[in-house]
CSV table of C-alpha atoms in Angstrom, one decimal:
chain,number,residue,atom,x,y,z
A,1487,UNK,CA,22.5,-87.5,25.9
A,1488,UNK,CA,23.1,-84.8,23.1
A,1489,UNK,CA,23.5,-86.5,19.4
A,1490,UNK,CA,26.1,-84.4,18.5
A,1491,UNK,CA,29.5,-85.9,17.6
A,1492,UNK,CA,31.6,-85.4,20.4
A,1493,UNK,CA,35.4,-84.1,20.1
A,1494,UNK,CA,39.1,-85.6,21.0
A,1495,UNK,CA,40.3,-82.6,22.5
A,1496,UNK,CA,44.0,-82.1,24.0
A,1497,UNK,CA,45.9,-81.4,26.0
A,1498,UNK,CA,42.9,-81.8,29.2
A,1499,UNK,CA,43.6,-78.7,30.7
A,1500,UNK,CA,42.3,-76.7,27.9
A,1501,UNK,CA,39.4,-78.8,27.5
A,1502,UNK,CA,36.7,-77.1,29.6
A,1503,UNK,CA,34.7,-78.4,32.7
A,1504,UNK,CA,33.7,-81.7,31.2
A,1505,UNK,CA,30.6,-83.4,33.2
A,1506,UNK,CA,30.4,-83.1,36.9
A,1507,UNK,CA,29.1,-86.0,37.3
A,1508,UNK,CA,33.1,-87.8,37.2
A,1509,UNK,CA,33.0,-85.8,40.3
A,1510,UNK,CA,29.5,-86.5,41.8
A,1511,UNK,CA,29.6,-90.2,41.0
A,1512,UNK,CA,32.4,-91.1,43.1
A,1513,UNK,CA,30.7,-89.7,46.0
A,1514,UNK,CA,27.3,-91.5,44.9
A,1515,UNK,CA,29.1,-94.8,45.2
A,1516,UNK,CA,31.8,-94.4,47.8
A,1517,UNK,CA,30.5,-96.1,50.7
A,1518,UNK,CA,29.2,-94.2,53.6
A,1519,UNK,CA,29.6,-90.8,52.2
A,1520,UNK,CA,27.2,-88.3,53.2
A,1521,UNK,CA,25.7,-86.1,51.0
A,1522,UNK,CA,23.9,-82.5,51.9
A,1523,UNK,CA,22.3,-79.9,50.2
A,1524,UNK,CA,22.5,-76.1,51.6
A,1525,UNK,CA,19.7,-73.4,50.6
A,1526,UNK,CA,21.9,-71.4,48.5
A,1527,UNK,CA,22.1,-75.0,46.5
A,1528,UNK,CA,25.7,-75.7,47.0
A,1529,UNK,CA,26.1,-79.8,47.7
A,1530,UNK,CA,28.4,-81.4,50.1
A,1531,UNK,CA,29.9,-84.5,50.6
A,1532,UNK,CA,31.0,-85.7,54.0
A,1533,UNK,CA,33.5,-88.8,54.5
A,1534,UNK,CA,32.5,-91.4,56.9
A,1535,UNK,CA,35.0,-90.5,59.6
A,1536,UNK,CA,34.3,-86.3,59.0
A,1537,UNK,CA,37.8,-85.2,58.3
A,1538,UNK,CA,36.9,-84.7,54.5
A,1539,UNK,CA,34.5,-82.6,53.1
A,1540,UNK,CA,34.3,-81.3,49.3
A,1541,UNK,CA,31.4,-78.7,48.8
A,1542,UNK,CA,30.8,-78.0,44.9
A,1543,UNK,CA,29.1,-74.1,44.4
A,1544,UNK,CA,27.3,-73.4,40.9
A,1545,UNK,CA,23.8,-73.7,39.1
A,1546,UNK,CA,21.7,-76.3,40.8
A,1547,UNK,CA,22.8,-79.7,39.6
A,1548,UNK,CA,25.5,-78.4,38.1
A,1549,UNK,CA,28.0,-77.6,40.3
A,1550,UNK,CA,31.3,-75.3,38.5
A,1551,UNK,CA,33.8,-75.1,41.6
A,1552,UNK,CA,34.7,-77.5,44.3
A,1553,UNK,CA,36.3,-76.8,48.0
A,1554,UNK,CA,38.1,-79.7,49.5
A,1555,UNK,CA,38.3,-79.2,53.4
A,1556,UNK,CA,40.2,-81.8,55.6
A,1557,UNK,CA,40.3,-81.8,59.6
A,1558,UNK,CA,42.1,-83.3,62.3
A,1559,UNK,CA,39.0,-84.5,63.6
A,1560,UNK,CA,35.3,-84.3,63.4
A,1561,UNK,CA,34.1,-80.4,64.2
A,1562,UNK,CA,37.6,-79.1,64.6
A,1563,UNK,CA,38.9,-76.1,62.1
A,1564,UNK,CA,40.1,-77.4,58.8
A,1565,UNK,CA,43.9,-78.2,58.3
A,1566,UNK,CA,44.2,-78.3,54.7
A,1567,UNK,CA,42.2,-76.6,51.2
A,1568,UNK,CA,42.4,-77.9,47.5
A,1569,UNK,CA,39.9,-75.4,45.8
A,1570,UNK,CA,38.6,-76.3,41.8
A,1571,UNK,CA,37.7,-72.9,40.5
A,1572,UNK,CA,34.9,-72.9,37.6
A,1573,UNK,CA,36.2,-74.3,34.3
A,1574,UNK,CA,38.9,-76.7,35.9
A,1575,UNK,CA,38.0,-80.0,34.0
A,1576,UNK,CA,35.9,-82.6,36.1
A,1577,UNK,CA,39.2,-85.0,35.3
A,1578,UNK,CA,41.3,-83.0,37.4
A,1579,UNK,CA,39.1,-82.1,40.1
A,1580,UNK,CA,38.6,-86.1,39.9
A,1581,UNK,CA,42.0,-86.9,39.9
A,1582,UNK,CA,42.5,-85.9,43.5
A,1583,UNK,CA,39.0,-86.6,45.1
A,1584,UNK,CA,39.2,-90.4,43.7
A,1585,UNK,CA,43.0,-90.7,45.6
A,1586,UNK,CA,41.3,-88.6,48.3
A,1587,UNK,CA,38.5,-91.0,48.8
A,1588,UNK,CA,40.6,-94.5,48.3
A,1589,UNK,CA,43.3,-93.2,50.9
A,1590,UNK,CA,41.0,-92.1,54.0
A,1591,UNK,CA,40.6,-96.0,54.0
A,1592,UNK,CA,43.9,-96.9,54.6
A,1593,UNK,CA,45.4,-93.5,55.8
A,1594,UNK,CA,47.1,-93.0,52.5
A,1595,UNK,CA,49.3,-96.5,53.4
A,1596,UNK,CA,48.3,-98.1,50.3
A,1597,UNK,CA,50.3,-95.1,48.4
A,1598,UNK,CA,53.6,-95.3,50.4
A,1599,UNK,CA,56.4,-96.9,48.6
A,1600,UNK,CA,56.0,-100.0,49.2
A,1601,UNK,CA,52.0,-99.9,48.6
A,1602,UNK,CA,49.8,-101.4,45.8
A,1603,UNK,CA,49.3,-97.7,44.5
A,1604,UNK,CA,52.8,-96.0,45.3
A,1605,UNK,CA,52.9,-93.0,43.3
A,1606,UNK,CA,56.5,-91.8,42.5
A,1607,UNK,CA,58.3,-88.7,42.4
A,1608,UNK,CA,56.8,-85.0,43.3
A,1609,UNK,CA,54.6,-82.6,41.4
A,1610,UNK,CA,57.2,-80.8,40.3
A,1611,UNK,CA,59.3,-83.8,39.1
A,1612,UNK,CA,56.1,-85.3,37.5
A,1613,UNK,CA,55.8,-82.3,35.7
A,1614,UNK,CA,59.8,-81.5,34.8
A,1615,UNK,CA,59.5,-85.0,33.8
A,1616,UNK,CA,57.1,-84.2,31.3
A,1617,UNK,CA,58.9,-81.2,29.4
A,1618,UNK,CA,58.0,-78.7,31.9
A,1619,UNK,CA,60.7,-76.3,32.3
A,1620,UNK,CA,61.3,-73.3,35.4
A,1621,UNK,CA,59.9,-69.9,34.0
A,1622,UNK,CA,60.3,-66.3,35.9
A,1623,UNK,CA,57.1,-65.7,38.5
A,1624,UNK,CA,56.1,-63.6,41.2
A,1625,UNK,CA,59.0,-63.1,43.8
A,1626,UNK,CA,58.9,-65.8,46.4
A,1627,UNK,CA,57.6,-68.2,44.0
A,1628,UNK,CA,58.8,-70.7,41.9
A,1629,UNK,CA,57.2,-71.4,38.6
A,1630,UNK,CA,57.2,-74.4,36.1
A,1631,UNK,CA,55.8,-73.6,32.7
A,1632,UNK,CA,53.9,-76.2,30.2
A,1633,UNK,CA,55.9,-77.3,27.1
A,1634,UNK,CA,53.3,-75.6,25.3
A,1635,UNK,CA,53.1,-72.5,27.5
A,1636,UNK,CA,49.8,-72.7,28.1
A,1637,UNK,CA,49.7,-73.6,31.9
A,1638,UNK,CA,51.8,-72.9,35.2
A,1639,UNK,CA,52.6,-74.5,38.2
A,1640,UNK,CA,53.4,-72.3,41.1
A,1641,UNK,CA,55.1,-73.2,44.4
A,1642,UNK,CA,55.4,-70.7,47.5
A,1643,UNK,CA,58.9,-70.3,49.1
A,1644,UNK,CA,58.5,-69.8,52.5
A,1645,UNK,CA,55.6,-69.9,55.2
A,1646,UNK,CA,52.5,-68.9,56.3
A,1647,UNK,CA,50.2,-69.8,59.1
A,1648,UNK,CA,48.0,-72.8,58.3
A,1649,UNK,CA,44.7,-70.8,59.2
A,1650,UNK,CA,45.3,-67.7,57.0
A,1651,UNK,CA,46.5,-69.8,54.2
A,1652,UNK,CA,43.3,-72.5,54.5
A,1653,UNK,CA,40.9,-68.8,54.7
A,1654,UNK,CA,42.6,-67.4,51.4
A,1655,UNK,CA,44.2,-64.6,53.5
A,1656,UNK,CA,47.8,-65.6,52.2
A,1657,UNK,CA,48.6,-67.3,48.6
A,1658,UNK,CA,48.3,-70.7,48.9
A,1659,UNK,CA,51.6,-73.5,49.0
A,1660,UNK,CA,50.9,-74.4,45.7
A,1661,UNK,CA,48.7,-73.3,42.7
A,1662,UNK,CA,48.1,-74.4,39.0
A,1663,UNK,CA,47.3,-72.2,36.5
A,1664,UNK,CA,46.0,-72.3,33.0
A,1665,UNK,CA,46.1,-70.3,30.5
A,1666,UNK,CA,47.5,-66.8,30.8
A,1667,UNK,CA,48.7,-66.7,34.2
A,1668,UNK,CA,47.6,-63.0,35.0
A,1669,UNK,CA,44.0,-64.2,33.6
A,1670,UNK,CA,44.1,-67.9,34.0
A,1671,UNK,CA,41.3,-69.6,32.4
A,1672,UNK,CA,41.2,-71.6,36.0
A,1673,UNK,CA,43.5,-72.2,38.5
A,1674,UNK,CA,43.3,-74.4,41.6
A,1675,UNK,CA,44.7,-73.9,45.0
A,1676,UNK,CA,46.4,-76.1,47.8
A,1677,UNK,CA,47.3,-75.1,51.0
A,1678,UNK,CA,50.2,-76.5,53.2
A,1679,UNK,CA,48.8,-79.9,54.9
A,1680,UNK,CA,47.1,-81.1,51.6
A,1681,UNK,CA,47.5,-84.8,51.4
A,1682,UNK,CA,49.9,-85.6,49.2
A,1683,UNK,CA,49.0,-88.4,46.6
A,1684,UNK,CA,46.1,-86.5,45.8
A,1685,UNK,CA,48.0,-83.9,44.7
A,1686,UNK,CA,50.3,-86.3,42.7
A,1687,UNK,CA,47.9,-87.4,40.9
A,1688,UNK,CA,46.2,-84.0,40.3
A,1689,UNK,CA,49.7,-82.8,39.0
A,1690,UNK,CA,49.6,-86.0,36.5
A,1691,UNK,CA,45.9,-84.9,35.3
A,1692,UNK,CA,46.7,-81.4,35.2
A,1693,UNK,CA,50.0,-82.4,32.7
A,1694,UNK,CA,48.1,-85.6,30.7
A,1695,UNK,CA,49.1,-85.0,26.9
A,1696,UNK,CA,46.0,-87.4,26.7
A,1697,UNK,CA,42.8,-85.8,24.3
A,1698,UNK,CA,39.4,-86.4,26.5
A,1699,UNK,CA,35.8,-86.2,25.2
A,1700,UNK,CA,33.9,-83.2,24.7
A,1701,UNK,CA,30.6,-82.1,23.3
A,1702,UNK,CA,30.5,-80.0,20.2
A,1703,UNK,CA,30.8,-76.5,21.5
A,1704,UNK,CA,31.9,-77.7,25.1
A,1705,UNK,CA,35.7,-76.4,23.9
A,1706,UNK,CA,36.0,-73.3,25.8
A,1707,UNK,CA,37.8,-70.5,23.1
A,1708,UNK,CA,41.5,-70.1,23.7
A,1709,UNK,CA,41.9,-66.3,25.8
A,1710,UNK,CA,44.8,-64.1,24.2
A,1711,UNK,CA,48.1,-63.7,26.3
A,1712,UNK,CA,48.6,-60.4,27.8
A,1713,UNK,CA,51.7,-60.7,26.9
A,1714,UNK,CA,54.6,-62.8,24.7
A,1715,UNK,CA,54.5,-66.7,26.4
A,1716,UNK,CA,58.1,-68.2,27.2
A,1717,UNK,CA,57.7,-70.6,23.9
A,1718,UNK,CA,55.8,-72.1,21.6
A,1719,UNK,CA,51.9,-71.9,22.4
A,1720,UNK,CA,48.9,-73.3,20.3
A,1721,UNK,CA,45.7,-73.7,21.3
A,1722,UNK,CA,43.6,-76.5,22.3
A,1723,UNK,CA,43.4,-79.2,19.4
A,1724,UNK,CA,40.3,-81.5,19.0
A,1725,UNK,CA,38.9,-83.9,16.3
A,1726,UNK,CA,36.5,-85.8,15.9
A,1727,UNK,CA,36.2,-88.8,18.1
A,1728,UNK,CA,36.4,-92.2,16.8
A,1729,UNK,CA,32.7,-93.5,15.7
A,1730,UNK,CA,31.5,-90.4,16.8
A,1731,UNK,CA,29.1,-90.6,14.1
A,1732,UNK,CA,27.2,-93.6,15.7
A,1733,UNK,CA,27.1,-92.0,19.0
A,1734,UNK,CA,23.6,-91.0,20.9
């Protein structure tokens, strides 16, 4: 591991990728998992019952994006896509796959109310909750912007076939976006039919106010808006971490 003092950087979605391995290591010790490597180098993880699949793309070892697939039953045509383009932190992307994993156990009873891990509210009323207010977008969407206006969270109106939204043909039921939404720093997709306490708790992650470790120079620079943000925007903040002096 690098010696060099690692930051407290906030708010998470500015942070950078972070280490895959949040993501990889869940796989590595979630029981009966499958894991496969393809000749172009991408890796994939298989659930024991096949109707989950998240393939990560990127350098060898490293992977930089993640596509989430869920089917209706082993070797039919997937129902649902979350998609973690390159630079989404590994928390996020972690967020959902950790609630992904612990639900196929139970079919997602355990989060119902009622359930040991209930999760309240929506995305959107996680988020509103949490100072984020409804900003302009794209006609047929509707937008909710970070108190910071530094990230988006977009929500189709209307609907599209399943199929052409799960191929990227047609925007996607919901998307996060962060940074300047015209050239988002990343963004992540879900399509109608994604379960829905993993998105939950990917809205939570994608909203934390909470700092999160990085390396010095792991802080990706903050990209110019194209144009004025609704509100008050600053970029990421980070410090030192807390005996980061003593740290190997």
């Amino acid at each position: 591991m690098s010696s060099a003092a690692p930051l407290l950087v906030r708010p998470l979605r500015l942070a950078g990728p972070g280490d895959h391995r949040l993501v990889t290591g869940l796989f590595a010790s979630a029981p009966g998992w499958s894991r496969a490597r393809a000749p172009d180098g991408s890796v994939r993880f298989t659930s024991p019952c096949r109707t989950a699949a998240i393939t990560g793309t990127g350098p060898p070892g490293h992977p930089a994006a993640w596509a989430v697939h869920g089917y209706p039953a082993p070797g039919s045509k997937p129902l649902w896509r979350a998609a973690f383009g390159p630079g989404t932190p590994a928390e996020i992307t972690a967020a959902f796959t950790a609630v992904l994993v612990d639900g196929l156990r139970s079919g997602h009873r355990d989060y119902l109310r009622g359930g040991p891990h209930h999760l309240p509210g929506t995305p959107a009323s996680v988020l509103a909750d949490r100072g984020w207010q409804p900003a302009p977008g794209p006609k047929g969407f509707h937008d909710q912007v970070a108190p910071d206006a530094t990230a988006r969270y977009r929500h189709r109106v209307g609907h599209h076939p399943t199929d052409a939204e799960v191929a990227g043909l047609v925007p996607p039921s919901w998307r996060v976006l962060a940074g300047d939404p015209q050239r988002p720093s990343w963004r992540a997709d879900f399509t109608i039919g994604v379960p829905f306490y993993p998105l939950l708790r990917a809205a939570l992650a994608f909203s934390s106010p909470e700092p999160v470790e990085r390396p010095l120079g792991g802080v990706p620079a903050r990209r110019p808006y194209s144009s004025p943000p609704q509100g008050p925007a600053a970029p990421a903040a980070a410090v030192p971490a807390p005996g980061s002096a003593r740290r190997r």
